[in-house]
Amino acid sequence: IKKIAILTSGGDAPGMNAAIRAVVRSALDKGLDVYGIYEGYRGLHQNKIKQLTRYSVSDIINKGGTFLGSARFPEFKDPAVRTECAEVLRSHGIDALVVIGGDGSYTGAKLLTEEHGFPCIGLPGTIDNDIPGTDYTIGYQTALETAVVCIDRLRDTSSSHHRISIVEIMGRHCSDLTLSAAIAGGCEYAIAAEIGFNKEELIQEIESSFAKGKNHALIVITELVTDVHQLAKDIEARVGNETRATVLGHIQRGGTPSAFDRILASRMGVYAVDLLLQGEKGRCVGIQNEKLVHHDIIDAIDNMRRPFKADLLDVANKLV
Ligand code: ATP
């Protein structure tokens, strides 16, 4: 391997820049040439490729987002489009590819390896912490800190106005962010996507806690579970107290990456280059029990479902 390329794909996450920087600098240190592919697989198809130097990645370790840009490119699911992309890579003499993204991006990387013999390594970049084969994804810890800051602010105003606040947290079908934010934010109710909830029971619990003298409540809920604005109306209609829903949305995706995410991203980036130099391909990088690991991408996606963190829900529920 003499020339490698790197791209970021799917939703952005804080710490992606630190991962790019680590891949670029460790590859240069090993005497490789490094190319940046702008805007994910779409940019690859459009030949948006530039050689990177160590200075291309100066001053980005502390920046959120990804300076390479990211994109959704569903056309990459078409084998003919992937063949064209492999040709673009070959036309630059690129031997291997590092893909930072979620499981969709991983699948694309694995297909390039399988169909075109193109060595690819995936790094887990998403705030959702929903990628198999790793305990933590790059961006998750930063998003958690952001969510907790937002919850703290909502707590101030909720308690001043005796209000009920519903906070919708990202994570798609994974509630790691919701449950951790519930504990750190001292929230009264945590609703996880994996478990769902019974609206009637929730309202009755709120009613009885207000009857005992409580005068505000914070409810955290994973996105896609229910329409939180309708839920707020339903709670207010029954309990009487003003109830507001706040959707944190993309606020959670931005911002300065935490030290944890910068370090995780740096370690994973260096490890990815080492794996490529050892001849590995079609692998995804993770951290499990504090150790860097790598798995077959498809095996990870198909067989390493992340367990629901029932212990976190239990702690959140016990501390109300
Ligand atoms: P996140 O979940 O954080 O948004 P992701 O990588 O899962 O990240 P997706 O939108 O699913 O996000 O995938 C990103 C890109 O990866 C897609 O736009 C597409 O180019 C490529 N991709 C996704 N699924 C496949 C697939 N089954 N085969 C080939 N390429 C795929």
Short mmCIF file of C-alpha atoms and ligand atoms in Angstrom, two decimals:
data_model
loop_
_atom_site.label_atom_id
_atom_site.label_comp_id
_atom_site.label_asym_id
_atom_site.label_seq_id
_atom_site.Cartn_x
_atom_site.Cartn_y
_atom_site.Cartn_z
CA ILE A 1 0.00 0.00 0.00
CA LYS A 2 1.39 3.36 -1.08
CA LYS A 3 -1.58 5.71 -1.35
CA ILE A 4 -4.63 5.77 0.88
CA ALA A 5 -7.77 7.90 0.82
CA ILE A 6 -10.20 8.96 3.51
CA LEU A 7 -13.84 10.08 3.44
CA THR A 8 -16.60 10.89 5.90
CA SER A 9 -20.12 9.67 5.15
CA GLY A 10 -23.62 9.74 6.65
CA GLY A 11 -24.42 12.10 9.52
CA ASP A 12 -21.53 14.19 10.81
CA ALA A 13 -20.27 13.88 14.38
CA PRO A 14 -17.88 15.88 16.55
CA GLY A 15 -14.49 14.19 16.51
CA MET A 16 -14.58 13.24 12.82
CA ASN A 17 -11.96 15.93 12.16
CA ALA A 18 -9.69 14.48 14.84
CA ALA A 19 -10.05 11.06 13.19
CA ILE A 20 -9.18 12.45 9.74
CA ARG A 21 -6.17 14.22 11.22
CA ALA A 22 -4.98 11.02 12.88
CA VAL A 23 -5.31 8.98 9.69
CA VAL A 24 -3.52 11.63 7.63
CA ARG A 25 -0.64 12.19 10.02
CA SER A 26 -0.04 8.55 10.92
CA ALA A 27 -0.15 7.56 7.24
CA LEU A 28 2.33 10.29 6.33
CA ASP A 29 4.52 9.13 9.19
CA LYS A 30 4.57 5.65 7.59
CA GLY A 31 5.61 7.14 4.24
CA LEU A 32 2.19 6.84 2.57
CA ASP A 33 0.50 9.47 0.40
CA VAL A 34 -2.94 10.48 1.62
CA TYR A 35 -5.91 11.76 -0.37
CA GLY A 36 -9.03 13.42 1.01
CA ILE A 37 -12.33 12.61 -0.69
CA TYR A 38 -14.79 15.49 -0.24
CA GLU A 39 -18.52 14.88 0.46
CA GLY A 40 -18.57 11.15 1.03
CA TYR A 41 -19.33 8.56 -1.62
CA ARG A 42 -21.00 11.24 -3.78
CA GLY A 43 -17.73 13.19 -3.87
CA LEU A 44 -15.88 9.99 -4.73
CA HIS A 45 -18.21 9.43 -7.68
CA GLN A 46 -17.70 13.05 -8.76
CA ASN A 47 -13.90 12.75 -8.38
CA LYS A 48 -13.70 15.40 -5.63
CA ILE A 49 -10.32 14.19 -4.45
CA LYS A 50 -7.30 16.17 -3.26
CA GLN A 51 -3.95 15.12 -1.88
CA LEU A 52 -3.57 16.08 1.79
CA THR A 53 -0.47 17.17 3.66
CA ARG A 54 0.11 17.37 7.38
CA TYR A 55 -0.88 21.04 7.16
CA SER A 56 -4.20 20.18 5.50
CA VAL A 57 -5.27 18.92 8.90
CA SER A 58 -3.78 21.71 11.03
CA ASP A 59 -6.12 23.46 13.43
CA ILE A 60 -9.00 21.01 13.11
CA ILE A 61 -8.63 18.75 16.15
CA ASN A 62 -10.87 21.11 18.15
CA LYS A 63 -13.49 21.66 15.45
CA GLY A 64 -16.88 19.95 15.19
CA GLY A 65 -18.25 18.63 11.89
CA THR A 66 -15.96 17.27 9.18
CA PHE A 67 -13.83 19.51 6.99
CA LEU A 68 -14.13 16.92 4.20
CA GLY A 69 -17.90 17.34 4.24
CA SER A 70 -20.37 14.48 4.30
CA ALA A 71 -23.26 13.45 2.08
CA ARG A 72 -26.00 10.90 1.54
CA PHE A 73 -25.55 9.16 -1.79
CA PRO A 74 -28.11 6.37 -2.14
CA GLU A 75 -26.84 5.73 -5.67
CA PHE A 76 -23.86 3.98 -4.04
CA LYS A 77 -26.17 1.01 -3.45
CA ASP A 78 -26.03 0.39 -7.21
CA PRO A 79 -23.14 -1.98 -8.10
CA ALA A 80 -22.52 -0.12 -11.38
CA VAL A 81 -21.98 3.13 -9.46
CA ARG A 82 -19.57 1.36 -7.08
CA THR A 83 -17.61 0.08 -10.11
CA GLU A 84 -17.29 3.66 -11.37
CA CYS A 85 -16.13 4.74 -7.91
CA ALA A 86 -13.50 1.97 -7.80
CA GLU A 87 -12.27 3.22 -11.17
CA VAL A 88 -11.98 6.77 -9.82
CA LEU A 89 -9.88 5.47 -6.92
CA ARG A 90 -7.65 3.46 -9.27
CA SER A 91 -7.22 6.47 -11.59
CA HIS A 92 -5.51 8.26 -8.67
CA GLY A 93 -3.42 5.18 -7.86
CA ILE A 94 -5.19 4.92 -4.49
CA ASP A 95 -4.68 1.51 -2.86
CA ALA A 96 -6.92 1.64 0.20
CA LEU A 97 -9.74 3.63 1.80
CA VAL A 98 -10.69 4.66 5.33
CA VAL A 99 -14.43 5.42 5.74
CA ILE A 100 -15.69 7.29 8.80
CA GLY A 101 -19.45 6.95 9.25
CA GLY A 102 -22.32 4.79 10.42
CA ASP A 103 -23.46 1.31 9.45
CA GLY A 104 -24.74 2.44 6.04
CA SER A 105 -21.31 3.84 5.23
CA TYR A 106 -19.75 0.61 6.55
CA THR A 107 -21.85 -1.48 4.18
CA GLY A 108 -20.68 0.62 1.24
CA ALA A 109 -17.05 0.16 2.32
CA LYS A 110 -17.43 -3.59 2.68
CA LEU A 111 -18.97 -3.86 -0.80
CA LEU A 112 -16.01 -1.99 -2.31
CA THR A 113 -13.71 -4.52 -0.65
CA GLU A 114 -15.77 -7.55 -1.71
CA GLU A 115 -16.53 -6.53 -5.28
CA HIS A 116 -13.33 -4.75 -6.21
CA GLY A 117 -10.75 -6.19 -3.82
CA PHE A 118 -10.35 -2.69 -2.49
CA PRO A 119 -9.03 -2.65 1.11
CA CYS A 120 -11.40 -0.56 3.25
CA ILE A 121 -11.44 0.09 6.98
CA GLY A 122 -14.47 1.66 8.74
CA LEU A 123 -14.29 3.98 11.73
CA PRO A 124 -17.49 4.50 13.79
CA GLY A 125 -18.48 8.16 13.48
CA THR A 126 -21.95 9.03 14.77
CA ILE A 127 -23.43 10.63 17.86
CA ASP A 128 -26.04 7.86 18.10
CA ASN A 129 -23.69 5.21 19.60
CA ASP A 130 -25.61 2.68 17.54
CA ILE A 131 -22.79 0.97 15.66
CA PRO A 132 -22.10 -2.67 16.45
CA GLY A 133 -18.62 -3.85 17.42
CA THR A 134 -17.73 -0.87 19.59
CA ASP A 135 -18.67 0.35 23.04
CA TYR A 136 -18.38 3.98 21.93
CA THR A 137 -18.68 5.80 18.63
CA ILE A 138 -16.78 8.97 17.81
CA GLY A 139 -19.06 11.91 18.70
CA TYR A 140 -21.28 10.20 21.25
CA GLN A 141 -19.65 11.62 24.38
CA THR A 142 -19.66 15.16 23.00
CA ALA A 143 -23.34 14.90 22.06
CA LEU A 144 -24.09 13.62 25.55
CA GLU A 145 -22.38 16.63 27.13
CA THR A 146 -24.39 18.92 24.85
CA ALA A 147 -27.67 17.21 25.73
CA VAL A 148 -26.94 17.50 29.45
CA VAL A 149 -26.15 21.23 29.17
CA CYS A 150 -29.52 21.69 27.40
CA ILE A 151 -31.37 19.66 30.03
CA ASP A 152 -29.78 21.72 32.83
CA ARG A 153 -31.04 24.89 31.18
CA LEU A 154 -34.53 23.50 30.74
CA ARG A 155 -34.52 22.43 34.38
CA ASP A 156 -33.91 26.04 35.50
CA THR A 157 -36.85 27.43 33.60
CA SER A 158 -39.11 24.41 34.23
CA SER A 159 -38.71 24.63 37.97
CA SER A 160 -39.21 28.43 37.99
CA HIS A 161 -42.50 28.06 36.11
CA HIS A 162 -43.67 24.73 37.57
CA ARG A 163 -43.58 23.43 34.06
CA ILE A 164 -43.26 19.94 32.65
CA SER A 165 -40.52 19.69 30.02
CA ILE A 166 -40.19 16.93 27.46
CA VAL A 167 -36.75 16.74 25.83
CA GLU A 168 -36.39 14.75 22.62
CA ILE A 169 -32.90 13.29 22.24
CA MET A 170 -31.25 11.86 19.10
CA GLY A 171 -30.14 8.24 18.75
CA ARG A 172 -32.57 6.79 16.21
CA HIS A 173 -33.32 3.33 17.62
CA CYS A 174 -30.55 3.43 20.23
CA SER A 175 -31.26 5.06 23.61
CA ASP A 176 -27.73 5.26 25.00
CA LEU A 177 -27.82 9.07 24.68
CA THR A 178 -31.29 9.30 26.24
CA LEU A 179 -30.52 7.07 29.22
CA SER A 180 -27.14 8.63 29.98
CA ALA A 181 -28.61 12.13 29.65
CA ALA A 182 -31.48 11.10 31.95
CA ILE A 183 -29.05 10.07 34.69
CA ALA A 184 -26.67 13.02 34.28
CA GLY A 185 -29.56 15.48 33.97
CA GLY A 186 -31.44 14.05 36.95
CA CYS A 187 -34.57 13.62 34.84
CA GLU A 188 -37.78 12.23 36.33
CA TYR A 189 -38.76 10.05 33.38
CA ALA A 190 -36.66 8.35 30.70
CA ILE A 191 -38.43 6.86 27.69
CA ALA A 192 -36.24 4.54 25.62
CA ALA A 193 -36.91 3.62 21.99
CA GLU A 194 -36.13 -0.02 22.75
CA ILE A 195 -38.81 -0.26 25.43
CA GLY A 196 -41.42 2.26 24.31
CA PHE A 197 -43.92 3.61 26.81
CA ASN A 198 -47.50 3.61 27.92
CA LYS A 199 -48.88 7.14 27.73
CA GLU A 200 -51.63 6.51 30.24
CA GLU A 201 -49.17 5.12 32.82
CA LEU A 202 -46.79 8.05 32.28
CA ILE A 203 -49.57 10.60 32.80
CA GLN A 204 -50.81 8.80 35.92
CA GLU A 205 -47.28 8.77 37.39
CA ILE A 206 -46.90 12.48 36.73
CA GLU A 207 -50.34 13.18 38.23
CA SER A 208 -49.54 11.24 41.38
CA SER A 209 -46.11 12.87 41.81
CA PHE A 210 -47.69 16.32 41.40
CA ALA A 211 -50.38 15.34 43.92
CA LYS A 212 -47.56 14.58 46.38
CA GLY A 213 -46.19 18.10 45.98
CA LYS A 214 -43.77 17.91 43.07
CA ASN A 215 -44.04 20.98 40.90
CA HIS A 216 -41.94 20.32 37.84
CA ALA A 217 -40.85 17.33 35.77
CA LEU A 218 -38.26 16.57 33.13
CA ILE A 219 -39.01 13.79 30.67
CA VAL A 220 -36.34 12.62 28.21
CA ILE A 221 -37.36 10.56 25.22
CA THR A 222 -35.53 9.12 22.23
CA GLU A 223 -36.46 10.53 18.81
CA LEU A 224 -38.95 8.59 16.65
CA VAL A 225 -40.84 7.14 19.64
CA THR A 226 -43.79 9.52 19.46
CA ASP A 227 -44.85 13.04 18.48
CA VAL A 228 -43.49 14.92 21.50
CA HIS A 229 -45.55 18.04 20.84
CA GLN A 230 -48.76 15.99 20.91
CA LEU A 231 -47.52 14.23 24.05
CA ALA A 232 -47.00 17.66 25.67
CA LYS A 233 -50.59 18.63 24.81
CA ASP A 234 -51.94 15.36 26.23
CA ILE A 235 -50.00 15.74 29.49
CA GLU A 236 -51.00 19.40 29.92
CA ALA A 237 -54.67 18.56 29.29
CA ARG A 238 -54.66 16.03 32.12
CA VAL A 239 -52.13 17.35 34.66
CA GLY A 240 -52.95 21.03 34.25
CA ASN A 241 -49.37 22.34 34.39
CA GLU A 242 -47.92 23.96 31.31
CA THR A 243 -46.03 21.31 29.33
CA ARG A 244 -43.51 22.03 26.58
CA ALA A 245 -41.54 19.77 24.28
CA THR A 246 -38.06 20.70 23.11
CA VAL A 247 -36.50 18.79 20.23
CA LEU A 248 -32.72 19.12 20.62
CA GLY A 249 -32.17 17.95 17.03
CA HIS A 250 -28.98 18.94 15.26
CA ILE A 251 -27.78 21.06 18.21
CA GLN A 252 -26.48 17.70 19.47
CA ARG A 253 -24.45 17.09 16.33
CA GLY A 254 -22.38 20.27 16.47
CA GLY A 255 -19.83 21.80 18.78
CA THR A 256 -16.28 21.32 19.96
CA PRO A 257 -15.46 17.64 20.39
CA SER A 258 -14.81 16.57 23.98
CA ALA A 259 -11.34 15.39 25.02
CA PHE A 260 -12.74 11.83 25.15
CA ASP A 261 -13.88 11.98 21.52
CA ARG A 262 -10.65 13.57 20.33
CA ILE A 263 -8.59 10.85 22.00
CA LEU A 264 -10.87 8.05 20.79
CA ALA A 265 -10.78 9.43 17.24
CA SER A 266 -6.98 9.83 17.33
CA ARG A 267 -6.44 6.28 18.60
CA MET A 268 -8.85 4.79 16.06
CA GLY A 269 -7.31 6.76 13.19
CA VAL A 270 -3.79 5.54 13.98
CA TYR A 271 -5.10 1.99 14.42
CA ALA A 272 -6.90 2.06 11.04
CA VAL A 273 -3.66 2.90 9.21
CA ASP A 274 -1.82 0.14 11.10
CA LEU A 275 -4.52 -2.35 10.07
CA LEU A 276 -4.25 -1.39 6.40
CA LEU A 277 -0.47 -1.79 6.54
CA GLN A 278 -0.97 -5.25 8.07
CA GLY A 279 -3.05 -6.17 5.02
CA GLU A 280 -6.46 -6.08 6.71
CA LYS A 281 -9.52 -5.23 4.61
CA GLY A 282 -13.30 -5.02 5.06
CA ARG A 283 -12.81 -4.44 8.80
CA CYS A 284 -14.37 -1.96 11.20
CA VAL A 285 -12.61 -0.50 14.20
CA GLY A 286 -14.07 -0.41 17.69
CA ILE A 287 -13.16 0.06 21.30
CA GLN A 288 -14.36 -2.71 23.62
CA ASN A 289 -13.41 -2.98 27.28
CA GLU A 290 -10.91 -0.15 26.78
CA LYS A 291 -9.08 -2.00 23.99
CA LEU A 292 -9.00 -1.19 20.29
CA VAL A 293 -10.45 -4.07 18.27
CA HIS A 294 -11.43 -4.80 14.68
CA HIS A 295 -14.20 -6.95 13.25
CA ASP A 296 -15.43 -8.03 9.86
CA ILE A 297 -17.83 -5.24 8.82
CA ILE A 298 -20.71 -7.49 7.74
CA ASP A 299 -20.33 -9.80 10.72
CA ALA A 300 -20.43 -6.76 13.02
CA ILE A 301 -23.53 -5.30 11.32
CA ASP A 302 -25.40 -8.61 11.11
CA ASN A 303 -24.38 -10.37 14.31
CA MET A 304 -23.17 -7.89 16.91
CA ARG A 305 -26.40 -6.12 17.83
CA ARG A 306 -25.79 -3.73 20.67
CA PRO A 307 -27.52 -4.82 23.86
CA PHE A 308 -30.07 -2.45 25.41
CA LYS A 309 -28.55 -0.80 28.49
CA ALA A 310 -31.23 -1.87 30.96
CA ASP A 311 -28.86 -1.09 33.85
CA LEU A 312 -28.83 2.59 32.87
CA LEU A 313 -32.63 2.71 32.74
CA ASP A 314 -32.74 1.04 36.13
CA VAL A 315 -30.39 3.66 37.63
CA ALA A 316 -32.38 6.50 36.05
CA ASN A 317 -35.64 5.08 37.45
CA LYS A 318 -34.24 4.51 40.95
CA LEU A 319 -32.98 8.07 41.36
CA VAL A 320 -36.24 9.89 40.67
P1 ATP B 1 -25.56 7.80 10.22
O1 ATP B 1 -26.42 6.69 10.66
O2 ATP B 1 -24.74 8.38 11.30
O3 ATP B 1 -26.26 8.84 9.43
P2 ATP B 1 -24.72 6.05 8.10
O4 ATP B 1 -23.39 5.77 7.51
O5 ATP B 1 -25.46 4.86 8.63
O6 ATP B 1 -24.48 7.16 9.22
P3 ATP B 1 -26.43 6.27 5.79
O7 ATP B 1 -27.15 7.43 5.22
O8 ATP B 1 -27.16 5.02 6.10
O9 ATP B 1 -25.64 6.83 7.07
O10 ATP B 1 -25.25 5.83 4.78
C1 ATP B 1 -24.34 6.80 4.28
C2 ATP B 1 -24.03 6.49 2.84
O11 ATP B 1 -23.42 5.17 2.76
C3 ATP B 1 -25.24 6.40 1.93
O12 ATP B 1 -25.70 7.66 1.48
C4 ATP B 1 -24.69 5.55 0.79
O13 ATP B 1 -23.85 6.33 -0.05
C5 ATP B 1 -23.82 4.54 1.53
N1 ATP B 1 -24.62 3.32 1.82
C6 ATP B 1 -25.57 3.17 2.78
N2 ATP B 1 -26.13 1.94 2.74
C7 ATP B 1 -25.51 1.29 1.73
C8 ATP B 1 -25.64 -0.03 1.16
N3 ATP B 1 -26.53 -0.92 1.63
N4 ATP B 1 -24.84 -0.34 0.13
C9 ATP B 1 -23.94 0.54 -0.36
N5 ATP B 1 -23.77 1.79 0.12
C10 ATP B 1 -24.54 2.17 1.14
#
